[in-house]
Structures are given as C-alpha cells and as structure tokens.
Coordinates of C-alpha atoms in Angstrom, one line a residue:
X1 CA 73.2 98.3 124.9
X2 CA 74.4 99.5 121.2
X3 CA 71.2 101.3 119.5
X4 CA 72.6 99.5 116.0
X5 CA 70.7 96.6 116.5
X6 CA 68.7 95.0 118.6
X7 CA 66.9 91.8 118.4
X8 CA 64.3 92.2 121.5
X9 CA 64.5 90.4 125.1
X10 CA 64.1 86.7 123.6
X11 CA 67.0 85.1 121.2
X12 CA 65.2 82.1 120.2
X13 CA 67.0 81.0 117.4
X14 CA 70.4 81.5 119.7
X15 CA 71.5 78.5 121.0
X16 CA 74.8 79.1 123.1
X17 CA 74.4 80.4 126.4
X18 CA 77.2 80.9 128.7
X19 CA 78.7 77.6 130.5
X20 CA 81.7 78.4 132.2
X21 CA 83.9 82.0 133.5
X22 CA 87.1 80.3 133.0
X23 CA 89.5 82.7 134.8
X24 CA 93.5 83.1 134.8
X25 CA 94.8 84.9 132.6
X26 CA 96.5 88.9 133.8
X27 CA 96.1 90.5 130.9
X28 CA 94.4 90.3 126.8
X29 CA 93.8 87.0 125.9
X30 CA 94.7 87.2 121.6
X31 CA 95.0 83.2 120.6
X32 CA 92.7 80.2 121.0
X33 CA 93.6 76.5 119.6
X34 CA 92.1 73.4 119.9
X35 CA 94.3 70.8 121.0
X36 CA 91.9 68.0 120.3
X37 CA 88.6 67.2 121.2
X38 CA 88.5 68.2 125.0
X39 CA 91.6 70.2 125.2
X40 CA 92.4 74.3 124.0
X41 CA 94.7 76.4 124.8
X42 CA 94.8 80.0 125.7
X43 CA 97.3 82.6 125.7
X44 CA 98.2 86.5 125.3
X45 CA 99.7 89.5 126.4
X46 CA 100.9 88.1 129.7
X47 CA 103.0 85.6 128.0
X48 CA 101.5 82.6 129.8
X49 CA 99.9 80.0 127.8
X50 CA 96.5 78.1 129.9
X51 CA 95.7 74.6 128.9
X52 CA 92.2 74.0 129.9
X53 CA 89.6 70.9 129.6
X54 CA 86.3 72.2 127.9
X55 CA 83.8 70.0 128.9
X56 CA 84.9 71.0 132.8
X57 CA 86.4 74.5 132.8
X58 CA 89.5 73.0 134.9
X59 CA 92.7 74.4 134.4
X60 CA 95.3 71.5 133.4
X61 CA 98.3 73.3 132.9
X62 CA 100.0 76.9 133.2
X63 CA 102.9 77.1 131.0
X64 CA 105.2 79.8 131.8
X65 CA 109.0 80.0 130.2
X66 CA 107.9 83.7 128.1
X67 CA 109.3 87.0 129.4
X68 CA 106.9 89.1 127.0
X69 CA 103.2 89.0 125.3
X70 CA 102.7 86.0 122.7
X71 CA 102.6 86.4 119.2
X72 CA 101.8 83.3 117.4
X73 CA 100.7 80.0 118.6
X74 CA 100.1 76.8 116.7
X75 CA 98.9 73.1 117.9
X76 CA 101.5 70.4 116.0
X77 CA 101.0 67.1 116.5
X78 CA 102.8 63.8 115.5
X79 CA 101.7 62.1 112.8
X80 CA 103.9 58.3 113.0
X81 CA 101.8 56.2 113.0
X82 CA 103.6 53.7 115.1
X83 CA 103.9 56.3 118.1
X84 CA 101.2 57.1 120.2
X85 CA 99.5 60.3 119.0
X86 CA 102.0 63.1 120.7
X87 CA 100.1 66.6 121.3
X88 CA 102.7 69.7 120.8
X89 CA 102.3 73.1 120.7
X90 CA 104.1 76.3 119.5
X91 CA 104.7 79.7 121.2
X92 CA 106.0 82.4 119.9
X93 CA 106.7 85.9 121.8
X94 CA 108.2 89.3 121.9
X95 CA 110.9 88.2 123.8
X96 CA 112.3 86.9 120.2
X97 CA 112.0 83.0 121.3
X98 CA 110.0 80.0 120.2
X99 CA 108.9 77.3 122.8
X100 CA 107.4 73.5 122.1
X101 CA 105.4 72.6 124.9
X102 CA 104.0 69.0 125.4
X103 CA 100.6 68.9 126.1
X104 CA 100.3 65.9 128.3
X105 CA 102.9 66.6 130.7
X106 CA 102.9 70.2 130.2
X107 CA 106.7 70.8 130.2
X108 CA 108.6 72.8 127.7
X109 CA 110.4 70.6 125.1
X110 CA 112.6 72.8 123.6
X111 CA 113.3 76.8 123.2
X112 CA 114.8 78.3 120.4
X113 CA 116.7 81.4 120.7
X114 CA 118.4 82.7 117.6
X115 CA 116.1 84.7 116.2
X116 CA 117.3 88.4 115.0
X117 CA 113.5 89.8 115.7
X118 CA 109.9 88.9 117.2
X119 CA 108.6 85.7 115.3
X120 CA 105.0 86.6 114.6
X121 CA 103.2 84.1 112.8
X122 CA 103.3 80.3 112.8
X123 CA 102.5 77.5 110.5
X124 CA 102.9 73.8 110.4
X125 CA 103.0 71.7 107.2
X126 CA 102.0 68.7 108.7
X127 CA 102.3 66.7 105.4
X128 CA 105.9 67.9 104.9
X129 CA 106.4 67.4 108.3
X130 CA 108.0 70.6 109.7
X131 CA 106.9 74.3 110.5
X132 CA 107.6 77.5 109.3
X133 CA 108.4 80.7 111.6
X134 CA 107.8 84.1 110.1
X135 CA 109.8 87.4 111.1
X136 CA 112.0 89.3 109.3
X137 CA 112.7 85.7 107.7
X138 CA 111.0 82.8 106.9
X139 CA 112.8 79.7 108.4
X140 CA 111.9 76.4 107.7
X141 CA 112.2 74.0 110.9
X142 CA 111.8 70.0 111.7
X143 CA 110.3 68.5 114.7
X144 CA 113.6 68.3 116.2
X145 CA 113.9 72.1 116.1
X146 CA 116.6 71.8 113.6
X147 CA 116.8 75.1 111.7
X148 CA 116.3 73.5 107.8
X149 CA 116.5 76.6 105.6
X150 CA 115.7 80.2 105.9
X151 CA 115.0 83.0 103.6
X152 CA 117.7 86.7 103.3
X153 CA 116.6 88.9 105.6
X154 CA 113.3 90.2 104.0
X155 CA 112.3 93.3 105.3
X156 CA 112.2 95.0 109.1
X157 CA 108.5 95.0 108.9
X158 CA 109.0 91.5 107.9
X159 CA 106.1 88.8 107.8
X160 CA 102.9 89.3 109.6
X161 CA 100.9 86.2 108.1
X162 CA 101.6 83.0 107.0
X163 CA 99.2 81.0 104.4
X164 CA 99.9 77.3 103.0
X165 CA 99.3 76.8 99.7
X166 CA 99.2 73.6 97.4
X167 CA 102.7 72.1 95.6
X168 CA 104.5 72.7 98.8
X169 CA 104.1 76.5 98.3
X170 CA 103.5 79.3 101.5
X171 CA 102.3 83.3 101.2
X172 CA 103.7 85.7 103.0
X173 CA 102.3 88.6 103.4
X174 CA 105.3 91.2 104.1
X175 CA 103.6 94.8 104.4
X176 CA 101.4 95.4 101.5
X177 CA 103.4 92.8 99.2
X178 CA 102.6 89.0 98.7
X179 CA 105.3 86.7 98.6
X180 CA 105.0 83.4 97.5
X181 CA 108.0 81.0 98.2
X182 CA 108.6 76.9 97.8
X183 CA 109.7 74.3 99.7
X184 CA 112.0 72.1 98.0
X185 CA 114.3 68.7 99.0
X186 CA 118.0 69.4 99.2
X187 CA 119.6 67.9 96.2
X188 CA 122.4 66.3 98.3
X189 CA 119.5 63.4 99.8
X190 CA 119.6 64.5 103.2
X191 CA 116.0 64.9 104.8
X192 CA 116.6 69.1 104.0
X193 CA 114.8 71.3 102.0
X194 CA 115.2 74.8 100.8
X195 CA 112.8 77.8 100.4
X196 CA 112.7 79.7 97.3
X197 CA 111.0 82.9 96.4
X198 CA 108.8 82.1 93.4
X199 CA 106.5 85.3 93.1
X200 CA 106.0 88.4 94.2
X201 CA 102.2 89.9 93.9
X202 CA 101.7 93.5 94.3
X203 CA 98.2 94.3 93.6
X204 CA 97.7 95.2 97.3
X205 CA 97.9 99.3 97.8
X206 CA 98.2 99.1 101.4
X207 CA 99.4 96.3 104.1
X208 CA 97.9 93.1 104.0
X209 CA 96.4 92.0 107.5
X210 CA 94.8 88.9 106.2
X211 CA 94.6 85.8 104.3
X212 CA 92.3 82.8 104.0
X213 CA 92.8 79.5 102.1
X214 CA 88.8 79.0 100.6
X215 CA 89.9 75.9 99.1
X216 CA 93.0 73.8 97.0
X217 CA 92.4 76.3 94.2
X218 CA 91.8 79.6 96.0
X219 CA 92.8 81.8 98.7
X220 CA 91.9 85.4 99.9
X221 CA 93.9 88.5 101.3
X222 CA 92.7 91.6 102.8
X223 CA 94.4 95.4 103.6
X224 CA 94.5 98.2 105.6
X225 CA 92.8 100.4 102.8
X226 CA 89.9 97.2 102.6
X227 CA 90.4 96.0 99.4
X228 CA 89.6 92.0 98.5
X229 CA 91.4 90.2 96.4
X230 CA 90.9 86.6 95.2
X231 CA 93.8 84.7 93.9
X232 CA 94.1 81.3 91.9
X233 CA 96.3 79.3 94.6
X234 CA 98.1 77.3 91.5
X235 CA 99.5 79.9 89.7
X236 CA 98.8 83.1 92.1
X237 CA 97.0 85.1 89.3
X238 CA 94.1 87.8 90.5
X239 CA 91.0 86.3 90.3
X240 CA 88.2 89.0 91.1
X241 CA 89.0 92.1 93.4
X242 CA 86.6 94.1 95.7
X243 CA 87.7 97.3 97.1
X244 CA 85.0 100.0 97.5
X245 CA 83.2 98.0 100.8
X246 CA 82.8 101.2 102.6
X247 CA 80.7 102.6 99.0
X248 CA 76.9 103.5 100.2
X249 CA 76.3 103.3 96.5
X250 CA 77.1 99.9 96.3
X251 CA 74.5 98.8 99.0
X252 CA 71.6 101.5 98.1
X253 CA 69.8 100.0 100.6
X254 CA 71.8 102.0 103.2
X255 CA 71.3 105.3 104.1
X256 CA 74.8 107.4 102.5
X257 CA 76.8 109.2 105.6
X258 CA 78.5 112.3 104.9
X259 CA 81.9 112.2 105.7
X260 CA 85.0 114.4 104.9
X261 CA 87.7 111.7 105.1
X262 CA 87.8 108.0 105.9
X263 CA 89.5 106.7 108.4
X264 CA 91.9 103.6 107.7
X265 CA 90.4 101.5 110.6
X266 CA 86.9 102.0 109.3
X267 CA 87.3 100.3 106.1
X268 CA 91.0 97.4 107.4
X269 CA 89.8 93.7 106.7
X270 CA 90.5 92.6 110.3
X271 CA 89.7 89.2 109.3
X272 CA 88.7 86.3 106.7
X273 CA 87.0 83.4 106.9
X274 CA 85.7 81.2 104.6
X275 CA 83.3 78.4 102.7
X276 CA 83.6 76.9 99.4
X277 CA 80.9 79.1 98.8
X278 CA 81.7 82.3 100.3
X279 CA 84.0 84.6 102.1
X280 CA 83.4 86.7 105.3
X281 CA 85.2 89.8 105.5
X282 CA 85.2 91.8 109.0
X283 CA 85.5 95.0 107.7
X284 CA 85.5 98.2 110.2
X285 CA 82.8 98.2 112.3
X286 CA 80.9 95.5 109.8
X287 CA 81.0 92.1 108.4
X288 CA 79.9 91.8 104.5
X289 CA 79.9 88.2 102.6
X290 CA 81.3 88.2 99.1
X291 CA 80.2 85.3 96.7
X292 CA 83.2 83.8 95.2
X293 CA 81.1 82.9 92.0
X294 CA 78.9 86.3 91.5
X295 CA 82.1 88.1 91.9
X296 CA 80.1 90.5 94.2
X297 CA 79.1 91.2 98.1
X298 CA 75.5 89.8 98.4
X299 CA 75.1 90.6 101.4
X300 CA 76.6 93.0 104.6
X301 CA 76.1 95.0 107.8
X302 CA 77.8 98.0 107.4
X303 CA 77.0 98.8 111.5
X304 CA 77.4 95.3 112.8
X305 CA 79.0 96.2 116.2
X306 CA 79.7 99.4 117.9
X307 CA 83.5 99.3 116.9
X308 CA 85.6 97.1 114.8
X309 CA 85.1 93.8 114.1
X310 CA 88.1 91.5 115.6
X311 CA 87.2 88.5 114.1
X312 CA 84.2 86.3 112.8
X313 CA 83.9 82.5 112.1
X314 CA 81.5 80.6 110.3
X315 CA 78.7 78.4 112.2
X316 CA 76.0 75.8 110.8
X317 CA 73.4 76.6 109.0
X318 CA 74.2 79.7 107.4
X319 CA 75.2 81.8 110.5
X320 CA 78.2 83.7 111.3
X321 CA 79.9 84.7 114.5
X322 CA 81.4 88.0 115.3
X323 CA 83.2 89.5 118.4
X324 CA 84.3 93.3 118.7
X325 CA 86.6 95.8 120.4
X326 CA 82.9 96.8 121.8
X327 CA 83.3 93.6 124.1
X328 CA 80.4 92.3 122.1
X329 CA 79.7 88.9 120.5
X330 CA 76.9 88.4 118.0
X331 CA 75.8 85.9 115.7
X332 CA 73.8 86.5 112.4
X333 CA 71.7 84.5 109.9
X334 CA 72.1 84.7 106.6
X335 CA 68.8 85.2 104.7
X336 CA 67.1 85.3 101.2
X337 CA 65.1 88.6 100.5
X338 CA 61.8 87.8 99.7
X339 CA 61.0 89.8 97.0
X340 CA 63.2 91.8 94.6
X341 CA 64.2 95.1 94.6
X342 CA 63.0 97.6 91.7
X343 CA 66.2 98.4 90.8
X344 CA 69.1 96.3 89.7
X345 CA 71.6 96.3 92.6
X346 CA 75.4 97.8 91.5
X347 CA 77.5 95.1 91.0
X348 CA 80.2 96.5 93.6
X349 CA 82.8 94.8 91.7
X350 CA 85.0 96.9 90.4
X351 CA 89.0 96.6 89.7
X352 CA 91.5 99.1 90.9
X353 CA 90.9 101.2 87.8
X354 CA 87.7 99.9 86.6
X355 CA 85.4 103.1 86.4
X356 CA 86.5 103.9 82.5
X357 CA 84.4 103.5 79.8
X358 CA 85.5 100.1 79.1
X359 CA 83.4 98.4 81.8
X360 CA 80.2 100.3 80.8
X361 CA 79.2 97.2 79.1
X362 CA 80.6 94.5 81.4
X363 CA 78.3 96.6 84.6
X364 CA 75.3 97.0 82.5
X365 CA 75.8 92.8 81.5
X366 CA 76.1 92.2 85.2
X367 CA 73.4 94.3 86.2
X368 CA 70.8 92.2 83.9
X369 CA 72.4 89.2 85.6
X370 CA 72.0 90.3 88.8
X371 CA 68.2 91.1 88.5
X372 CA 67.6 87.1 88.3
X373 CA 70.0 86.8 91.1
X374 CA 68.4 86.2 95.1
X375 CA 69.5 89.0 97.0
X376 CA 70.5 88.3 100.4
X377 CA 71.0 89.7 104.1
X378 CA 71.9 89.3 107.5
X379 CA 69.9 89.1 110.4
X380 CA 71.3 89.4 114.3
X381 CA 69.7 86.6 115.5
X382 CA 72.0 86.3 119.0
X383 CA 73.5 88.5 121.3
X384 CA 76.5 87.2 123.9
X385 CA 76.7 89.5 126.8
X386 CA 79.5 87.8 129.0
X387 CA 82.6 89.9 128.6
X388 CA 83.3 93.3 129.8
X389 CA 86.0 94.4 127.3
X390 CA 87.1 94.0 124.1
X391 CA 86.6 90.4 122.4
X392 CA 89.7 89.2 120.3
X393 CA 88.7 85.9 119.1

C-alpha cells in the first residue's frame, strides 16, 4: 500500500465497489468505448477487440481479423433516421489496417488496406457524416469506406491525436506542432470533400500527447515537457499557457524536493479532461485542476499515485477519477479550503518568457486578486484495489 496517501480502512464517501472480473483478454487492455447503454467494447495489445454486456459481465462477441496490437478504436453509428439505429465500430492496428465491425452480428464489414504506415488515432464527424484516420496522413473517409480526400504525406512521426473542432475544422497534433486543417465540399457537386491545411500552431516546445475540446469555443493540448496551453477553437489563437506544474514555488504549500535534473515523464501531460469549468491535467505522478477563468491551477496533488498517471475522468459532484502504471485507481474530491492562507498564493501562470520585468505588475495585480479568491484542494476520498498491474484507462 503506497505511503502517499492513505484514507484509513473505511471509504465512506466511495461508492463503487467491484461487480464483475470480466476476463479474456492475453495481453494490455489500452481502449474502452461505449457502444450504447448496455454494450462496451474492449481491446489492446492482443489485437482482439471483446464486446461485452455491462449489466451481466457476459461476453457477446470476440472479434478477431487483427495480426498486431490496436491502436485506435472509435464507436460510429448510423444516424438515418429512416434505418434502424446500426451500431459500428472502428479498429485500427499495427498491422497498418482499418476494420468496421457490426456490433449486432459481430462480423467484420469491411477492411481497409492501403495504408503506407500504422493508423493511430480515429475520429468520426458524425454530423459530416464520415471519419477521419490519422497516420502519416489525414484521410478523410465515408461510411462506405470510400477513401474521400487525404492530406501529403505529413511527417514519419505523423499524427498521434485527433481533436474536432467547430466550422468543420480537426487538430492534429503531429510531434510538437498543431495542425489545423478543414473539411470542405468538392466544387464539382459530388458528395466529396477535401481537407485543407489552414494553420499551423507552434507554441508547443516538445510533442504534444494530448488534447481536449472544453467546449465550442475552447480546446486544450498538453506535452512531453508539461506545458498547458488553452486555445480559442474559432480562430486557434493562445488563450492562457501553464508550463511550470512541476514548480514547488507555485504550490508553497508543498514541501520543495531537491533534484538535479527532471525527468521528461515526471512532468508529460498523459491526459486531459475537462468541464466548462475546469481542466484536469494528469501530470507525472499527479493530477492538478486548472481554472479556465483564473488562468491558474487551484488546486493539485503533486504525489497522487505511486507512478504516472494514465488517465483521469471526471465524476459527479466534484470528484475525479484516476488510474496509474502503479495498478492503482483512486478517486478524489474537490474541496474549498476553509480559511485562507497568510500569503497570497503565486499565480503559476506564467507564459513561455514571462519572468521579465514586464509582468511584475500583471503578478502583483493577480496576486491581490487572488487573495479574495477560495482556494481549493483535493481529497482521496476512494481507493480501488482490483487490478494487479498497470491501469490504462
């Protein structure tokens, strides 16, 4: 049991307790989706993909048709309205294929094979009607698996995430670059489009592992060096940036650790999620929430698991999820400190240069802001022990 926190014998403000072992899989299990409301699927580095029912734990379908692990999965269903509500999904694996699966009968539909290099990300437009694949290209596809449009060859580290954005826009993050391309029709009538690169955003000094879509007017990306930065979705102008999370001064609360170098997975933003409110950045071995309004983390636990954080979602009431490669799963509260501290709090919000004289003024103005602010924290208020390994998801 991790000495980093502990929460005593009784969780009584945890509600989940374990149901059901549901057992299959041969190796990592990376990718869960929900196919609707008693149906996921799971799949990973054995490159089989489990249906299973969730009230009952029953296995309704092994998919195989993949040679290597899964990369990218992605639940796409119909949306005619005069057809009965058809329930597809998307695979994508090493073995440089793409498979659409039905979920009712459990057969493969289709396979696509022309791909130069591992697809490894999926997203579906399900306005637009088709779904992009991202590789060392971004192709554009139908449901018919007709190949619509696809960008030049990119790069060979090529896309790693895919994000939708509003006016039939996508980013794609391609190392530590941004890319921001547009769907368009064809002009000659025919059902086509064709993507165009619109932007390129380079603020990011290292690769970007992920992105989150807050809301039609803002998304998020994190890196590999943990820096935050908030975008305007519209016109894909930097918002507000955050890159010193691993700073003991910025949380004084916290005792400083001496430390000769950092190393890049302590400080990577595994992953983002979000609220209209907030964003929740698994960062190293913590999780910190950043206020989208203050500009500022309000909140974190630098120590939240005994090794990085994989992945955290957001619950009810003001609670948070996390899993780690310590094969742990917690959930944490997030509170309103009583009373205020003596001190003003550092903002933490500084740009990639902002430590001139120039901001003197703008910190101190934040500072007096900041003493009327609530300060915040969170509290481990549930502990999962089930799985005996890492936790991806």
């Amino acid at each position: 049991k991790s000495s980093v926190q502990t929460i005593g014998e009784e969780q009584i403000q945890n509600p989940y307790t374990e149901l059901l072992v549901l057992k299959g899989h041969q190796d990592i299990v990376r990718f869960l989706v929900q196919i609707d409301d008693c149906r996921f699927a799971s799949a990973g580095d054995d490159g089989i993909i489990f249906l299973w029912n969730a009230q009952t734990g029953e296995k309704l379908f092994e998919l195989h048709g993949h040679t290597h692990k899964i990369t990218a999965i992605a639940p796409f269903s119909s949306s005619d309205a005069l057809e009965e509500k058809n329930h597809l999904i998307l695979t994508a694996s090493a073995d440089r294929t793409v498979i659409v699966w039905d979920c009712s009968s459990g057969r493969q539909v289709q396979k696509v094979s022309c791909f130069h290099s591992t697809v490894k990300c999926l997203t579906v437009l399900q306005r637009l009607d088709v779904w992009l694949s991202g590789g060392s290209d971004l192709c554009v596809w139908n449901r018919k698996l007709d190949l619509l449009c696809k960008t030049s060859h990119l790069t060979d580290a090529g896309i790693n995430a895919l994000l939708e954005l509003p006016k039939n826009c996508v980013a794609a993050a391609v190392g530590k670059e941004l890319i921001i391309f547009r769907l368009i029709t064809s002009n000659d009538g025919s059902e086509g489009w064709n993507v165009l690169e619109v932007k390129r955003l380079v603020d990011h000094q290292d690769n970007i592992l992920s992105l989150v879509s807050v809301n039609d007017f803002t998304f998020v990306t994190g890196s590999h060096v943990g820096e935050l930065i908030v975008w305007d979705a519209l016109d894909w102008t930097k918002q507000a940036s955050e890159c010193n999370f691993w700073d003991s001064s910025v949380h004084p609360d916290v005792q400083p650790e001496i430390k000769l170098s950092q190393s890049p997975n302590e400080t990577s933003v595994q992953h983002l999620t979000s609220d209209e409110e907030c964003v929740f950045a698994a960062v190293g071995k913590g999780i910190y929430v950043y206020n989208l309004q203050m500009k500022r983390v309000i909140a974190c636990q630098r120590t939240a698991h005994d090794s990085s954080v994989l992945h955290i979602e957001k619950l009810p009431n003001r609670q948070l999820i996390s899993c780690s490669e310590d094969g742990s799963v917690r959930i944490w509260e997030l509170r309103e400190k009583q009373q205020l501290p003596a001190e003003p709090v550092p903002t933490g919000f500084f740009n990639m240069w902002g430590f001139g004289r120039a901001n003197k003024q703008a910190n101190q103005a934040a500072k007096k802001m900041q003493e009327n602010t609530p300060t915040y924290f969170l509290e481990l208020v549930g502990d999962l022990i089930g799985h005996s390994s890492a936790v991806q998801v």
